[in-house]
mmCIF file of C-alpha atoms in Angstrom:
data_model
loop_
_atom_site.group_PDB
_atom_site.id
_atom_site.type_symbol
_atom_site.label_atom_id
_atom_site.label_comp_id
_atom_site.label_asym_id
_atom_site.label_seq_id
_atom_site.Cartn_x
_atom_site.Cartn_y
_atom_site.Cartn_z
ATOM 1 C CA MET X 70 0.000 0.000 0.000
ATOM 2 C CA LEU X 71 2.342 2.717 1.189
ATOM 3 C CA ASP X 72 6.083 2.838 1.258
ATOM 4 C CA GLY X 73 7.330 4.727 4.295
ATOM 5 C CA GLY X 74 10.699 5.412 2.736
ATOM 6 C CA GLY X 75 12.101 2.273 4.318
ATOM 7 C CA GLY X 76 10.247 -0.283 2.232
ATOM 8 C CA LEU X 77 7.323 -0.669 4.632
ATOM 9 C CA LYS X 78 4.767 -1.890 2.124
ATOM 10 C CA ARG X 79 1.955 -3.779 3.861
ATOM 11 C CA GLU X 80 -1.636 -4.760 3.197
ATOM 12 C CA VAL X 81 -4.207 -2.654 5.053
ATOM 13 C CA GLY X 82 -5.862 -5.726 6.610
ATOM 14 C CA GLY X 83 -2.842 -6.597 8.786
ATOM 15 C CA PRO X 84 -3.189 -4.020 11.561
ATOM 16 C CA ILE X 85 -6.920 -4.637 11.801
ATOM 17 C CA LEU X 86 -6.115 -8.201 12.859
ATOM 18 C CA VAL X 87 -4.008 -6.755 15.650
ATOM 19 C CA PHE X 88 -7.025 -5.162 17.266
ATOM 20 C CA GLN X 89 -9.666 -7.713 16.302
ATOM 21 C CA SER X 90 -7.699 -10.458 18.037
ATOM 22 C CA ARG X 91 -8.799 -9.107 21.414
ATOM 23 C CA PHE X 92 -12.415 -9.967 20.624
ATOM 24 C CA ALA X 93 -11.643 -13.587 19.803
ATOM 25 C CA GLY X 94 -11.198 -14.654 23.424
ATOM 26 C CA GLU X 95 -7.630 -15.738 22.733
ATOM 27 C CA VAL X 96 -5.243 -16.374 25.569
ATOM 28 C CA HIS X 97 -2.854 -13.461 25.994
ATOM 29 C CA GLU X 98 0.196 -15.165 24.469
ATOM 30 C CA ASN X 99 -1.690 -16.209 21.346
ATOM 31 C CA ALA X 100 -3.062 -12.677 20.912
ATOM 32 C CA LEU X 101 0.466 -11.289 21.176
ATOM 33 C CA ARG X 102 1.678 -13.751 18.541
ATOM 34 C CA ILE X 103 -1.086 -12.581 16.169
ATOM 35 C CA ARG X 104 -0.151 -8.956 16.821
ATOM 36 C CA ARG X 105 3.541 -9.574 16.203
ATOM 37 C CA ALA X 106 2.752 -11.238 12.874
ATOM 38 C CA ALA X 107 0.598 -8.284 11.779
ATOM 39 C CA ILE X 108 3.236 -5.680 12.617
ATOM 40 C CA ALA X 109 6.329 -7.619 11.541
ATOM 41 C CA PRO X 110 7.245 -5.224 8.667
ATOM 42 C CA TYR X 111 7.796 -2.352 11.089
ATOM 43 C CA PRO X 112 11.092 -1.662 12.850
ATOM 44 C CA PRO X 113 11.126 -3.065 16.420
ATOM 45 C CA PHE X 114 10.517 0.328 18.034
ATOM 46 C CA VAL X 115 7.395 0.940 15.944
ATOM 47 C CA ALA X 116 6.182 -2.608 16.554
ATOM 48 C CA GLU X 117 6.449 -2.051 20.305
ATOM 49 C CA ILE X 118 4.198 1.008 20.037
ATOM 50 C CA PHE X 119 1.538 -1.087 18.308
ATOM 51 C CA LEU X 120 1.822 -3.832 20.928
ATOM 52 C CA HIS X 121 1.638 -1.330 23.761
ATOM 53 C CA LEU X 122 -1.388 0.401 22.251
ATOM 54 C CA ALA X 123 -3.272 -2.859 21.792
ATOM 55 C CA THR X 124 -2.356 -4.019 25.295
ATOM 56 C CA CYS X 125 -3.579 -0.739 26.819
ATOM 57 C CA ARG X 126 -6.900 -1.083 25.025
ATOM 58 C CA ASP X 127 -7.190 -4.737 26.025
ATOM 59 C CA ALA X 128 -6.532 -4.087 29.684
ATOM 60 C CA ALA X 129 -8.403 -0.857 30.272
ATOM 61 C CA GLY X 130 -10.767 -0.457 27.353
ATOM 62 C CA ASP X 131 -9.667 3.164 27.534
ATOM 63 C CA ARG X 132 -9.557 4.502 23.996
ATOM 64 C CA LYS X 133 -8.662 8.061 25.066
ATOM 65 C CA GLY X 134 -5.715 6.942 27.202
ATOM 66 C CA ALA X 135 -4.467 4.664 24.452
ATOM 67 C CA GLU X 136 -4.726 7.474 21.905
ATOM 68 C CA GLU X 137 -2.713 9.825 24.123
ATOM 69 C CA MET X 138 -0.031 7.174 24.457
ATOM 70 C CA PHE X 139 -0.101 6.598 20.704
ATOM 71 C CA VAL X 140 0.364 10.313 19.958
ATOM 72 C CA ALA X 141 3.398 10.362 22.247
ATOM 73 C CA GLY X 142 4.658 7.264 20.447
ATOM 74 C CA LEU X 143 4.235 8.955 17.065
ATOM 75 C CA ASP X 144 6.462 11.801 18.235
ATOM 76 C CA ALA X 145 9.128 9.279 19.200
ATOM 77 C CA VAL X 146 8.789 7.534 15.829
ATOM 78 C CA ARG X 147 9.079 10.901 14.057
ATOM 79 C CA ARG X 148 12.339 11.660 15.847
ATOM 80 C CA ARG X 149 13.816 8.207 15.325
ATOM 81 C CA TYR X 150 12.539 7.120 11.884
ATOM 82 C CA GLY X 151 11.256 10.244 10.127
ATOM 83 C CA GLU X 152 7.952 11.644 8.929
ATOM 84 C CA ASN X 153 7.211 8.997 6.279
ATOM 85 C CA HIS X 154 7.044 6.280 8.923
ATOM 86 C CA VAL X 155 4.716 8.440 11.023
ATOM 87 C CA LYS X 156 2.307 8.934 8.122
ATOM 88 C CA THR X 157 2.259 5.206 7.385
ATOM 89 C CA LEU X 158 1.652 4.369 11.038
ATOM 90 C CA GLN X 159 -1.148 6.950 11.308
ATOM 91 C CA ILE X 160 -2.992 5.446 8.350
ATOM 92 C CA TYR X 161 -2.706 1.949 9.813
ATOM 93 C CA TYR X 162 -3.944 3.211 13.160
ATOM 94 C CA MET X 163 -6.946 4.974 11.622
ATOM 95 C CA PHE X 164 -8.057 1.758 9.908
ATOM 96 C CA ALA X 165 -7.689 -0.188 13.152
ATOM 97 C CA HIS X 166 -9.368 2.583 15.164
ATOM 98 C CA PHE X 167 -12.509 2.652 13.034
ATOM 99 C CA HIS X 168 -12.791 -1.129 12.749
ATOM 100 C CA THR X 169 -12.864 -1.883 16.499
#
């Protein structure tokens, strides 16, 4: 779909699986494995932001708190990886956000 400057092409459906897995009643470790598979194309630091976001939403069901954390994470991604990665990550997040 998009190339974030670092070859981060990925189908849009992947990140949606990250967030839908919490509805499937999976045990925590299996849900994490599904999430890791969906975010594998991202650098480790970006992948950790996705995992942390999904875990926050799983545990608290607090969309606002998770979004605040995600915005802070985007700033860190911007500093470390550049603006193209941020734009790619934002698009993935918006798809996941509206499909959960």
